[in-house]
mmCIF file of C-alpha atoms and ligand atoms in Angstrom:
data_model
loop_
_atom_site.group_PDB
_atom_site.id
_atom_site.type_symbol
_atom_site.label_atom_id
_atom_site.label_comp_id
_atom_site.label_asym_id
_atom_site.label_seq_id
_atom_site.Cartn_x
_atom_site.Cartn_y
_atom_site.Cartn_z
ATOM 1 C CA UNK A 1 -8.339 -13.841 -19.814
ATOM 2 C CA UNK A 2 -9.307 -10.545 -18.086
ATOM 3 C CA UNK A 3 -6.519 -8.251 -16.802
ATOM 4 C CA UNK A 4 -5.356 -9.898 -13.090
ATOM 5 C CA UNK A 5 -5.933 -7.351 -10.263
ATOM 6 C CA UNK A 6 -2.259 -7.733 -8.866
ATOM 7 C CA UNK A 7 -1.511 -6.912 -4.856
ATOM 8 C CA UNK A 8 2.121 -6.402 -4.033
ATOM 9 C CA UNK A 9 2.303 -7.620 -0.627
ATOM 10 C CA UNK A 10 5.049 -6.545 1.752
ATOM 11 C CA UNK A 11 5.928 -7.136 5.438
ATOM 12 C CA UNK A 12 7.235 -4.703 7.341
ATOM 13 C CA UNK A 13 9.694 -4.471 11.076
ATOM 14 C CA UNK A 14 11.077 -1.279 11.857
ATOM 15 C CA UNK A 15 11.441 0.129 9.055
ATOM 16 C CA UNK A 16 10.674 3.446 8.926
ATOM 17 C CA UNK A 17 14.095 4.554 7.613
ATOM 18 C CA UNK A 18 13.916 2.300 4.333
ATOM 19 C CA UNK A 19 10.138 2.815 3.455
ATOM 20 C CA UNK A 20 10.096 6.504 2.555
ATOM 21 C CA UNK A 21 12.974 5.091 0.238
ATOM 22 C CA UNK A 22 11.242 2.032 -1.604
ATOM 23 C CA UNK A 23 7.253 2.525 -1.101
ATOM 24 C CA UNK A 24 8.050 5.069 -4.165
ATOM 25 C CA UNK A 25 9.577 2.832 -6.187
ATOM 26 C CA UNK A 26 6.581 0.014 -5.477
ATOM 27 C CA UNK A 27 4.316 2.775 -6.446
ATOM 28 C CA UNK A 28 5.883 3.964 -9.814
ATOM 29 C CA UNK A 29 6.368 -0.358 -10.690
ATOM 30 C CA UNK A 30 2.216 -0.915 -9.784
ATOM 31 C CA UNK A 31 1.618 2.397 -11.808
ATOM 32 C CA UNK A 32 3.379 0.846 -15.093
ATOM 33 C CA UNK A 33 2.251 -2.065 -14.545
ATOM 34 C CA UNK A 34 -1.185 -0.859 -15.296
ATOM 35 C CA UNK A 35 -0.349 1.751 -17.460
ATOM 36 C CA UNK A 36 0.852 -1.370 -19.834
ATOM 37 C CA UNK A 37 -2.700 -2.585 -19.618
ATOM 38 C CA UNK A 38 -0.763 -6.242 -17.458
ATOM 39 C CA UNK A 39 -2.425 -5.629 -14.788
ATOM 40 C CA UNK A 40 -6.219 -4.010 -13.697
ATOM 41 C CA UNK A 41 -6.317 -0.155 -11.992
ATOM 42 C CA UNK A 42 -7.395 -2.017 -8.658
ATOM 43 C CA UNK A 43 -4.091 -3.183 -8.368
ATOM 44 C CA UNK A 44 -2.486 -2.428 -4.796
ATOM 45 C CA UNK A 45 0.464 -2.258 -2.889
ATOM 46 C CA UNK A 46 -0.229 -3.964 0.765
ATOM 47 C CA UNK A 47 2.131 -3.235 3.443
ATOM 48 C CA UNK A 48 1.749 -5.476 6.427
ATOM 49 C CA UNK A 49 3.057 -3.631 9.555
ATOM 50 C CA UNK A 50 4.634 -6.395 11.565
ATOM 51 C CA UNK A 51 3.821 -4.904 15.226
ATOM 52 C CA UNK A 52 6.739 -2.608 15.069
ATOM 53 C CA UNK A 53 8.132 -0.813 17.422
ATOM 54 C CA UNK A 54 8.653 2.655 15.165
ATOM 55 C CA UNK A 55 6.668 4.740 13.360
ATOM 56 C CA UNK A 56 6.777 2.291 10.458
ATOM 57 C CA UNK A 57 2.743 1.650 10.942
ATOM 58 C CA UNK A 58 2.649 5.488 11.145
ATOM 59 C CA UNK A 59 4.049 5.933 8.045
ATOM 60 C CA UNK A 60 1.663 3.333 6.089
ATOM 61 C CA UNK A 61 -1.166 4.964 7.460
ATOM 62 C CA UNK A 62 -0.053 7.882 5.724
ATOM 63 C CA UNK A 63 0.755 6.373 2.434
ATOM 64 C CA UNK A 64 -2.227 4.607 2.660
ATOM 65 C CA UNK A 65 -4.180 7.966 2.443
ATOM 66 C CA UNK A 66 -1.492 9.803 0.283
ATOM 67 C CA UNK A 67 -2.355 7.528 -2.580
ATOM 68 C CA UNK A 68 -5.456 5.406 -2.955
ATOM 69 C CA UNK A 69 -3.134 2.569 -4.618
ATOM 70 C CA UNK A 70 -1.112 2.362 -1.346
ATOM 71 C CA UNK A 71 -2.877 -0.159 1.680
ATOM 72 C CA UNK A 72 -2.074 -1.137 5.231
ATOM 73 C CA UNK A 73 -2.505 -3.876 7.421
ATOM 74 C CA UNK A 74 -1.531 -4.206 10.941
ATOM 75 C CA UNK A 75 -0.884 -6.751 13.049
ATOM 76 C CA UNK A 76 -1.791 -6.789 17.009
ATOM 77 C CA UNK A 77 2.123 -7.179 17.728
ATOM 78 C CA UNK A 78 5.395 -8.685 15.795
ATOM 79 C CA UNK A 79 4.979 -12.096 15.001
ATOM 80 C CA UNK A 80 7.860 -12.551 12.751
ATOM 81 C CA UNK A 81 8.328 -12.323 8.986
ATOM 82 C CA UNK A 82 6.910 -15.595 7.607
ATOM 83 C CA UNK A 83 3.464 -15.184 9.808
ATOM 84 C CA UNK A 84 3.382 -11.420 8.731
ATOM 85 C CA UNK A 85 3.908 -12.375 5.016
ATOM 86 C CA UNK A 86 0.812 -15.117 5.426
ATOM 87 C CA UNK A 87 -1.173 -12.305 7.265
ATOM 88 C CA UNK A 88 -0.962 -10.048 3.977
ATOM 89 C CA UNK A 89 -1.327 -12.485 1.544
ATOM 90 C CA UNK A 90 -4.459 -14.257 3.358
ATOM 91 C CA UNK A 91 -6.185 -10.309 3.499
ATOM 92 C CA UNK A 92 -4.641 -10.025 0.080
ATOM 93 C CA UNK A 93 -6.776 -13.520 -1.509
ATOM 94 C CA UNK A 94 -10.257 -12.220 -1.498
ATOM 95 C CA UNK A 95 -9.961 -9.052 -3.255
ATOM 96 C CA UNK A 96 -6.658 -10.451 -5.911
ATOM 97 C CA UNK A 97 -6.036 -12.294 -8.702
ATOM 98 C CA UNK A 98 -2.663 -12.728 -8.307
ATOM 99 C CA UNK A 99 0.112 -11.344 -5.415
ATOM 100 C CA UNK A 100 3.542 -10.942 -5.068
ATOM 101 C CA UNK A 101 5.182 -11.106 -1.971
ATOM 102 C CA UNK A 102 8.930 -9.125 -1.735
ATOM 103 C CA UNK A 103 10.552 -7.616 1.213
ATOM 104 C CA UNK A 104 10.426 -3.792 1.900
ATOM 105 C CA UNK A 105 13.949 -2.901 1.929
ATOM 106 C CA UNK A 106 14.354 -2.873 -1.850
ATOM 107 C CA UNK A 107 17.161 -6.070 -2.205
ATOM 108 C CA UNK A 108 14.952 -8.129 -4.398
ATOM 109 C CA UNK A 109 14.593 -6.086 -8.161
ATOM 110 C CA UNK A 110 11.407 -4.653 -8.481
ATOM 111 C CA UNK A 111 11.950 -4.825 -12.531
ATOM 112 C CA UNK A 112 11.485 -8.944 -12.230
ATOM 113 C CA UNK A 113 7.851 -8.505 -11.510
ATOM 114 C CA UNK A 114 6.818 -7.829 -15.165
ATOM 115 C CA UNK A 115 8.125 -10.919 -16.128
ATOM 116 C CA UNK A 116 6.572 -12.676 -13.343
ATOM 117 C CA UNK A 117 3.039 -11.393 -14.106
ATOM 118 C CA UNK A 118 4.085 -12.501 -17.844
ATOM 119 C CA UNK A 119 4.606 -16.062 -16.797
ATOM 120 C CA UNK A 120 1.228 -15.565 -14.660
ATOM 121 C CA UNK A 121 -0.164 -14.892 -17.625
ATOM 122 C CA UNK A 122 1.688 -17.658 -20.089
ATOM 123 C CA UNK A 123 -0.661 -19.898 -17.374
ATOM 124 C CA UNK A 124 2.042 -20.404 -14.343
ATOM 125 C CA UNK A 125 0.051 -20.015 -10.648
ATOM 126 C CA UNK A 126 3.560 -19.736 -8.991
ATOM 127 C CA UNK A 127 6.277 -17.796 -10.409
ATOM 128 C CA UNK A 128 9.710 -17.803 -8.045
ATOM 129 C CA UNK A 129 12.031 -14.847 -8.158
ATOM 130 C CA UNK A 130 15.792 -16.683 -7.719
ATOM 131 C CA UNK A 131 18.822 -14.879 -7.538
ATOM 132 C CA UNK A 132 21.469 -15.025 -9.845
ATOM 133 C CA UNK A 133 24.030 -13.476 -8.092
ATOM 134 C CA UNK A 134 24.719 -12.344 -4.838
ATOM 135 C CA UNK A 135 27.480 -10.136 -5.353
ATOM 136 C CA UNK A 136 26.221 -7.678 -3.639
ATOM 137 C CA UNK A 137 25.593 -9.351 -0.005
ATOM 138 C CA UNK A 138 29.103 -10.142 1.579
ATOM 139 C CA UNK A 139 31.218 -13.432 1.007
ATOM 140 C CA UNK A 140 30.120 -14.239 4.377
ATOM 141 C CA UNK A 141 26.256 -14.122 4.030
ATOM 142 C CA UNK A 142 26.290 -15.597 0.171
ATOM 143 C CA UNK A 143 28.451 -19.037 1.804
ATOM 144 C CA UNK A 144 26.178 -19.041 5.159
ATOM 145 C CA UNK A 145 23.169 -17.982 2.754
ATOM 146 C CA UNK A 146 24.405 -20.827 0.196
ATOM 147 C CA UNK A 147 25.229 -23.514 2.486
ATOM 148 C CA UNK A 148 21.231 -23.038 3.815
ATOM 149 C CA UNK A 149 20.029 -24.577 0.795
ATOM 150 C CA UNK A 150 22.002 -27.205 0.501
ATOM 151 C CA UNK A 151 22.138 -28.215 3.785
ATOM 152 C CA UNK A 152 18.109 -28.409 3.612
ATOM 153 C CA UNK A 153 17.526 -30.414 0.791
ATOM 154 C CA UNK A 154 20.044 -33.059 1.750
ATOM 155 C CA UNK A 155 17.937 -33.413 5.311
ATOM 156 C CA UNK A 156 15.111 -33.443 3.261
ATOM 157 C CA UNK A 157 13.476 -29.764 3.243
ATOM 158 C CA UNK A 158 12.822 -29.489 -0.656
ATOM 159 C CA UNK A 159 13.242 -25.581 -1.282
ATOM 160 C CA UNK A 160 13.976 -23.664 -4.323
ATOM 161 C CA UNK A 161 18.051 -22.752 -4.521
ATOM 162 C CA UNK A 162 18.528 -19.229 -4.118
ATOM 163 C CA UNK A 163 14.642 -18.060 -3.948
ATOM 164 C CA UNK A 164 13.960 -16.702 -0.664
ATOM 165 C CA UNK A 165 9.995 -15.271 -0.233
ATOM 166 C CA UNK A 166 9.595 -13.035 -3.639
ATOM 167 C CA UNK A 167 7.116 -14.982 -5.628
ATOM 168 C CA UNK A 168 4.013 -14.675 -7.508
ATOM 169 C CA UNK A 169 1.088 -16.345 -6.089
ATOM 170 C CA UNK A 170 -1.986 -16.787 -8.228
ATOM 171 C CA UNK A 171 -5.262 -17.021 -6.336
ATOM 172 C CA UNK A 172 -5.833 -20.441 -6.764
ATOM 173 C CA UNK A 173 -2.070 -21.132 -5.237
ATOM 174 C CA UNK A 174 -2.926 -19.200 -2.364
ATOM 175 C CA UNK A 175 -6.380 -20.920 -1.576
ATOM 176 C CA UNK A 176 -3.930 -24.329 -1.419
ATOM 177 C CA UNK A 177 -1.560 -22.566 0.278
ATOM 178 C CA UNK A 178 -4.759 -21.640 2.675
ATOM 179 C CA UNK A 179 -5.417 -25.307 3.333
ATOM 180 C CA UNK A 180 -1.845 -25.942 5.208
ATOM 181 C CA UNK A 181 -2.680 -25.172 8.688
ATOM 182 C CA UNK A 182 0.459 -25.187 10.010
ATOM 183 C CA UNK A 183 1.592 -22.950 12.937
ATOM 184 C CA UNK A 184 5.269 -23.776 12.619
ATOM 185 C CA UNK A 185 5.628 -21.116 9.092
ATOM 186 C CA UNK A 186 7.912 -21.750 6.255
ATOM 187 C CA UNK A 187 6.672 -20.915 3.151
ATOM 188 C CA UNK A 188 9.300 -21.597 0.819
ATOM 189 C CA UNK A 189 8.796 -25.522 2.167
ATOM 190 C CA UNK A 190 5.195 -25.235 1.700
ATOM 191 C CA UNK A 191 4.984 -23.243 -1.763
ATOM 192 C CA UNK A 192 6.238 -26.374 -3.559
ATOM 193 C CA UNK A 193 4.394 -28.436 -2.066
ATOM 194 C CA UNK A 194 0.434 -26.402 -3.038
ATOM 195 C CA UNK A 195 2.064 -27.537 -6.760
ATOM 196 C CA UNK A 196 1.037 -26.094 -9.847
ATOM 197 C CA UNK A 197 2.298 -25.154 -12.849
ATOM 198 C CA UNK A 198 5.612 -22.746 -12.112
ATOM 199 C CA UNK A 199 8.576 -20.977 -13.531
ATOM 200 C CA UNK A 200 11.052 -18.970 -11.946
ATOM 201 C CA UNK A 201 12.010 -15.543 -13.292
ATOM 202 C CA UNK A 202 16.504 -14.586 -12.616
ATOM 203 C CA UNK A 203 17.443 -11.412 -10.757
ATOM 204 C CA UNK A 204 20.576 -9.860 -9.065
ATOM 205 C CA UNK A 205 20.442 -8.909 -5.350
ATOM 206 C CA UNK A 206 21.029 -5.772 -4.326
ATOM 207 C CA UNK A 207 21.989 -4.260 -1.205
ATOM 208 C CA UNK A 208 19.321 -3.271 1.464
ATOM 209 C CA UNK A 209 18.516 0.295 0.600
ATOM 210 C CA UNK A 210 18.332 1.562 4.156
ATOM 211 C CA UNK A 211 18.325 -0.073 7.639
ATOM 212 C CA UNK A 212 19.382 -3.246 8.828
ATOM 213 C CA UNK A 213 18.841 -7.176 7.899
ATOM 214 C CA UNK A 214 17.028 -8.440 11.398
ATOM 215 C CA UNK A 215 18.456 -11.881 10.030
ATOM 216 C CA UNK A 216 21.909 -11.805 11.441
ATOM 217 C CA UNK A 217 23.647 -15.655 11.699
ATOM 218 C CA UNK A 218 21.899 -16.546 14.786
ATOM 219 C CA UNK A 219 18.547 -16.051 13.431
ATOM 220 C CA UNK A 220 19.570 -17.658 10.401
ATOM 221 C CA UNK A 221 20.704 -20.668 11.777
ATOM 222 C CA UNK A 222 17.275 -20.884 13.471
ATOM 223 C CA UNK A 223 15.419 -20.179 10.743
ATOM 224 C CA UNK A 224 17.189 -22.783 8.811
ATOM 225 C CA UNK A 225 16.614 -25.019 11.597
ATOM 226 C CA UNK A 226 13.186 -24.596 12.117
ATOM 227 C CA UNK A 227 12.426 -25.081 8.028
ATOM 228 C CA UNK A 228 14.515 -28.745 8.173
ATOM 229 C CA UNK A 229 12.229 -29.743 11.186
ATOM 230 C CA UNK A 230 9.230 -28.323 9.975
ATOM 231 C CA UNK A 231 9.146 -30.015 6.663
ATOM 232 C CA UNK A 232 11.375 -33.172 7.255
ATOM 233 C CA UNK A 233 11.407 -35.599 9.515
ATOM 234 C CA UNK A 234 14.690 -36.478 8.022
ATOM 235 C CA UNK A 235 17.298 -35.589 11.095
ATOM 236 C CA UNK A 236 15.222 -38.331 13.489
ATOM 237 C CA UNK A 237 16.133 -40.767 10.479
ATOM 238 C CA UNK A 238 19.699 -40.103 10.784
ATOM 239 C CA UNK A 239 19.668 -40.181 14.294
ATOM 240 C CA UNK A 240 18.302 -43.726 13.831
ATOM 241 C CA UNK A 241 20.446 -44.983 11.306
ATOM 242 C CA UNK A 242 23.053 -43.287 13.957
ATOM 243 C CA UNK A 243 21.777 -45.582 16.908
ATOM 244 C CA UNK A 244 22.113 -48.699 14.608
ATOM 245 C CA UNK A 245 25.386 -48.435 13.897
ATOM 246 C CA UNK A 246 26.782 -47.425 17.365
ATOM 247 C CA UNK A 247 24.451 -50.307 18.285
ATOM 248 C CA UNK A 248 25.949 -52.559 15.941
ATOM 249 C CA UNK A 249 29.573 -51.539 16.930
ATOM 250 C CA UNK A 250 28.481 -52.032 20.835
ATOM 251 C CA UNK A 251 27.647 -55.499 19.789
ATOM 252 C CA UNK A 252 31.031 -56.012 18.518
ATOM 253 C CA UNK A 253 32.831 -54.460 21.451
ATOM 254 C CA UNK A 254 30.484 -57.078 23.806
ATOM 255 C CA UNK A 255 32.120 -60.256 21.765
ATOM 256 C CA UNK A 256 35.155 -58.655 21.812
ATOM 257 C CA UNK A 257 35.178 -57.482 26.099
ATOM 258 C CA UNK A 258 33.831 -61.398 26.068
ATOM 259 C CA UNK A 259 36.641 -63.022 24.345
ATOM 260 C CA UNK A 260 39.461 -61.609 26.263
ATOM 261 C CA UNK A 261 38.234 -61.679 29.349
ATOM 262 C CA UNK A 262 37.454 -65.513 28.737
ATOM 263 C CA UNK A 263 41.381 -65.806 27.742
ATOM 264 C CA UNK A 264 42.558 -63.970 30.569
ATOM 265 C CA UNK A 265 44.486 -61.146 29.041
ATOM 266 C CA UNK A 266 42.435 -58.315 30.764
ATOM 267 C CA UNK A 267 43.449 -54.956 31.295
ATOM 268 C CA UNK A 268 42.755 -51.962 33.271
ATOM 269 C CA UNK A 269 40.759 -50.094 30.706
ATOM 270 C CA UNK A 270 40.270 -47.040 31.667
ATOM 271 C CA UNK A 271 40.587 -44.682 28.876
ATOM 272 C CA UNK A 272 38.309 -46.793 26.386
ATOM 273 C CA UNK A 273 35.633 -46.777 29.309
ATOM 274 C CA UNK A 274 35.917 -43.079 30.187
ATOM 275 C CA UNK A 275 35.641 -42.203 26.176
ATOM 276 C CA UNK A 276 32.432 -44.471 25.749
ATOM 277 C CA UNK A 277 30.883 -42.905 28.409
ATOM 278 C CA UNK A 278 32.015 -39.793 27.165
ATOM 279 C CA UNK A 279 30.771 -40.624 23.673
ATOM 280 C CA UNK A 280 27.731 -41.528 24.296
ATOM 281 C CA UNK A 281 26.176 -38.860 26.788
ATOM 282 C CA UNK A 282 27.153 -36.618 24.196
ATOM 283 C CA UNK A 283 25.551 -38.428 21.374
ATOM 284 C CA UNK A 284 22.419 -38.977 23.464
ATOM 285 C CA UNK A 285 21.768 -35.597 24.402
ATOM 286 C CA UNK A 286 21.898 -34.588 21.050
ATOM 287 C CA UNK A 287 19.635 -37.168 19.939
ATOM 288 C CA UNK A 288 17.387 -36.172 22.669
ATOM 289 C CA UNK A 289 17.251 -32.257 21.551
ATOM 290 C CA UNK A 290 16.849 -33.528 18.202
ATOM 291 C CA UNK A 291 13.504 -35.682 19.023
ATOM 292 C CA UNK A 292 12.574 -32.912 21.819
ATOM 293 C CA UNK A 293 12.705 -30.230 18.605
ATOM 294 C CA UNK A 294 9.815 -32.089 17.225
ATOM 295 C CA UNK A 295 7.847 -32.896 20.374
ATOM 296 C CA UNK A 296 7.994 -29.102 20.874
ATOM 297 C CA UNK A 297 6.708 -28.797 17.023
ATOM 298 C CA UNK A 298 3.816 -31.245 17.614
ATOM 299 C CA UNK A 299 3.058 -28.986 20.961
ATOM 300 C CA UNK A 300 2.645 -25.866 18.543
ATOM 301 C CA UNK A 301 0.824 -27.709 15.854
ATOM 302 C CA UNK A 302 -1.961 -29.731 18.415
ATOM 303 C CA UNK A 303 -2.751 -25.800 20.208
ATOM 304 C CA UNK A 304 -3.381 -24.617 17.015
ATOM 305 C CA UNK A 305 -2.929 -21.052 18.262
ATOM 306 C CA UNK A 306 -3.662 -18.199 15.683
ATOM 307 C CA UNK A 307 -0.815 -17.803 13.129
ATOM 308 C CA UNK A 308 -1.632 -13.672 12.932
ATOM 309 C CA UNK A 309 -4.173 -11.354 14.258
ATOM 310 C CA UNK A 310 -5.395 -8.540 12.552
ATOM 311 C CA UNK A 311 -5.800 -5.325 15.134
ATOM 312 C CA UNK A 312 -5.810 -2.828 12.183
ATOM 313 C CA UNK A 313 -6.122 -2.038 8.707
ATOM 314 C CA UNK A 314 -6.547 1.076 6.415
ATOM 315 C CA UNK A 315 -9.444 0.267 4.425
ATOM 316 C CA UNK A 316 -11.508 -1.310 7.337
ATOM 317 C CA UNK A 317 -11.872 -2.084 11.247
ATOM 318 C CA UNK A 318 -13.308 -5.308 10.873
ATOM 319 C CA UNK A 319 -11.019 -7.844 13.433
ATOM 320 C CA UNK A 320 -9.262 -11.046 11.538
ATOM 321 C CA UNK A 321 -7.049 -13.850 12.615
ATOM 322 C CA UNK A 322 -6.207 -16.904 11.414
HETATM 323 N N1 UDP B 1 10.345 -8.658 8.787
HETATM 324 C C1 UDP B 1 9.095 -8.804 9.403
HETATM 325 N N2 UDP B 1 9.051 -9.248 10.706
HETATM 326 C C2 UDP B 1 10.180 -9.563 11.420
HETATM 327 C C3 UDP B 1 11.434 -9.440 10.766
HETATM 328 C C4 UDP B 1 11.490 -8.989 9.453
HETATM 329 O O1 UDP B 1 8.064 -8.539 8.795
HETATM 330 O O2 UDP B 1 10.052 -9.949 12.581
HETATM 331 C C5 UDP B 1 10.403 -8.188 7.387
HETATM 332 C C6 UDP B 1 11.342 -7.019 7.130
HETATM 333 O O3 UDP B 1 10.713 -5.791 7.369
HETATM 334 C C7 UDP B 1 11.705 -7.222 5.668
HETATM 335 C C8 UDP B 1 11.662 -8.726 5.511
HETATM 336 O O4 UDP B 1 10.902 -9.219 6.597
HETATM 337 O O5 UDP B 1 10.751 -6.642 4.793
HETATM 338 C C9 UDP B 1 13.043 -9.363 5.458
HETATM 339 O O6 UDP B 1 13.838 -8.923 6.530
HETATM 340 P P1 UDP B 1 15.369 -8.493 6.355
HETATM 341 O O7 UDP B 1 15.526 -7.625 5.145
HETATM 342 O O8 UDP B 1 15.793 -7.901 7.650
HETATM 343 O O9 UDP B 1 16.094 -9.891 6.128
HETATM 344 P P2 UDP B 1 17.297 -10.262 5.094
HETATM 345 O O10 UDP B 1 16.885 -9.735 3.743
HETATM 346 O O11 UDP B 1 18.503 -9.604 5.619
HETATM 347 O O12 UDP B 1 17.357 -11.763 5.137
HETATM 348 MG MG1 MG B 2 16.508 -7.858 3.306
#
């Protein structure tokens, strides 16, 4: 097998105060990586400037000509991290054999990647990068972080436990990843599901270098919400199974309303009545925002509007979107 041309590629969102810090240590880990003959010279780090609002794109530029091994691709304004990632992996596919996506604020462990490029090369297309331990992020984030990946796979969203979006993608995993057309973005649903053979490689979670997370509960919670309803359809089942039964008990109440007002021993029921009615506006509206959540999915899927457009990149001007 010749030596894979590798392309680290990582998104980027204001921050200009952690990428002075890491884009040296991506640098020194590509370097090694070829000076141990694992991967070819071409090899490149691609940051993927998420339409920030800082000098962050400023900054890549100037890596970018600081050091031919450094590359930059902008997008024409912040489209959020998943659609960023698939922006830079997508520019990435035509001129690598393999890429790893990681984040840019130096949590994940840069040291993984040789073993992931030595699984590449043991024949695995997708290698995940899991955490071990999160002793690092606090007891807060691990349980909200923890309860996330439970909570999808029992509604159905099959994702890797404790892998967020560091992974090694071989070319022929991202041309299948390439064929999902999907607006509504959540890779680690879709990564299983190109298949393959793949492995996962352990690592310990550090702390963000510099900066702060722009995933704070609230966007978590949406996140997590938007992966279960992207890749399940599993909450309308529930909500069904739901109906039945309330249906089923309604029935019983009828016979039940039936019988004792046929033997006469009716009486003025007005705290049953006011909870049922209580009861079940509640439960409908939910049910309603549940269904609605997908209706609003299927309106973003049938526009089909661009997932990322390319304004800018450091190697040429040439416009892309897809
Ligand atoms: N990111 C991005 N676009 C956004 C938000 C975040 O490209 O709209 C990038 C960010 O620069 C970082 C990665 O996504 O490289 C993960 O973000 P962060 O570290 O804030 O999330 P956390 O690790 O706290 O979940
Ligand atoms: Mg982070």
């Amino acid at each position: 097998m010749k030596t894979p041309v590798l392309y680290i590629v990582i998104p980027c969102y204001n921050e200009e105060e952690v990428l002075p810090v890491t884009s040296g240590l991506f640098l020194e880990k590509i370097k090694s990586l070829i000076a141990a003959g694992k991967v070819a010279p071409e090899s490149r780090v691609m940051f993927v400037n998420d339409g920030s609002k800082d000098r962050t794109w400023e900054i890549i530029q100037e890596l970018a000509a600081s050091d031919e091994h450094f590359e930059g691709v902008s997008l024409s304004r912040n489209r959020g991290h998943q659609n960023a990632l698939l922006g830079g992996l997508m520019t990435a596919r035509d001129r690598a054999d393999i890429t790893i996506s990681i984040d840019c604020d130096g949590q994940d462990d840069i040291n993984a990647m040789d073993a992931m490029v030595d699984e590449y090369l043991a024949g695995c297309d997708v290698v995940y990068g899991v955490r071990s331990k999160r002793e690092t992020d606090t007891w807060f984030k691990r349980t909200t972080a923890e309860g996330f990946y439970k909570v999808m796979n029992a509604l159905g969203a099959e994702t890797v436990y404790n892998h967020a979006d560091y992974r090694l993608l071989s070319r022929r995993a991202l041309e299948g990843l390439a064929q999902f057309k999907e607006v509504n973005l959540f890779l680690r649903g879709l990564v299983p599901l190109v298949g393959y053979r793949s492995s996962s490689v352990y690592y310990e979670r550090a702390e963000r270098m510099a900066g702060e997370s722009h995933y704070p509960l609230k966007k978590m919670l949406a996140f997590a919400f938007d992966g279960i309803t992207s890749l399940s359809v599993k909450p309308i089942r529930l909500i069904t199974g739901l109906g039945f039964f309330i249906s089923l008990a309604s029935f019983i109440g009828i016979i039940w309303v039936l019988l004792t007002k046929l033997f006469g021993v009716t009486v003025s029921g007005w705290a049953s009545m006011a909870c049922a009615i209580f009861f079940m506006g509640g439960v409908q509206l939910l049910c309603l925002g549940v269904i609605g959540e997908y209706i609003g999915k299927i309106y973003n899927e049938t526009k089909a509007r661009p997932r990322f457009i390319i304004s800018e990149t450091t190697f040429d001007k040439e416009d892309k979107g897809e």
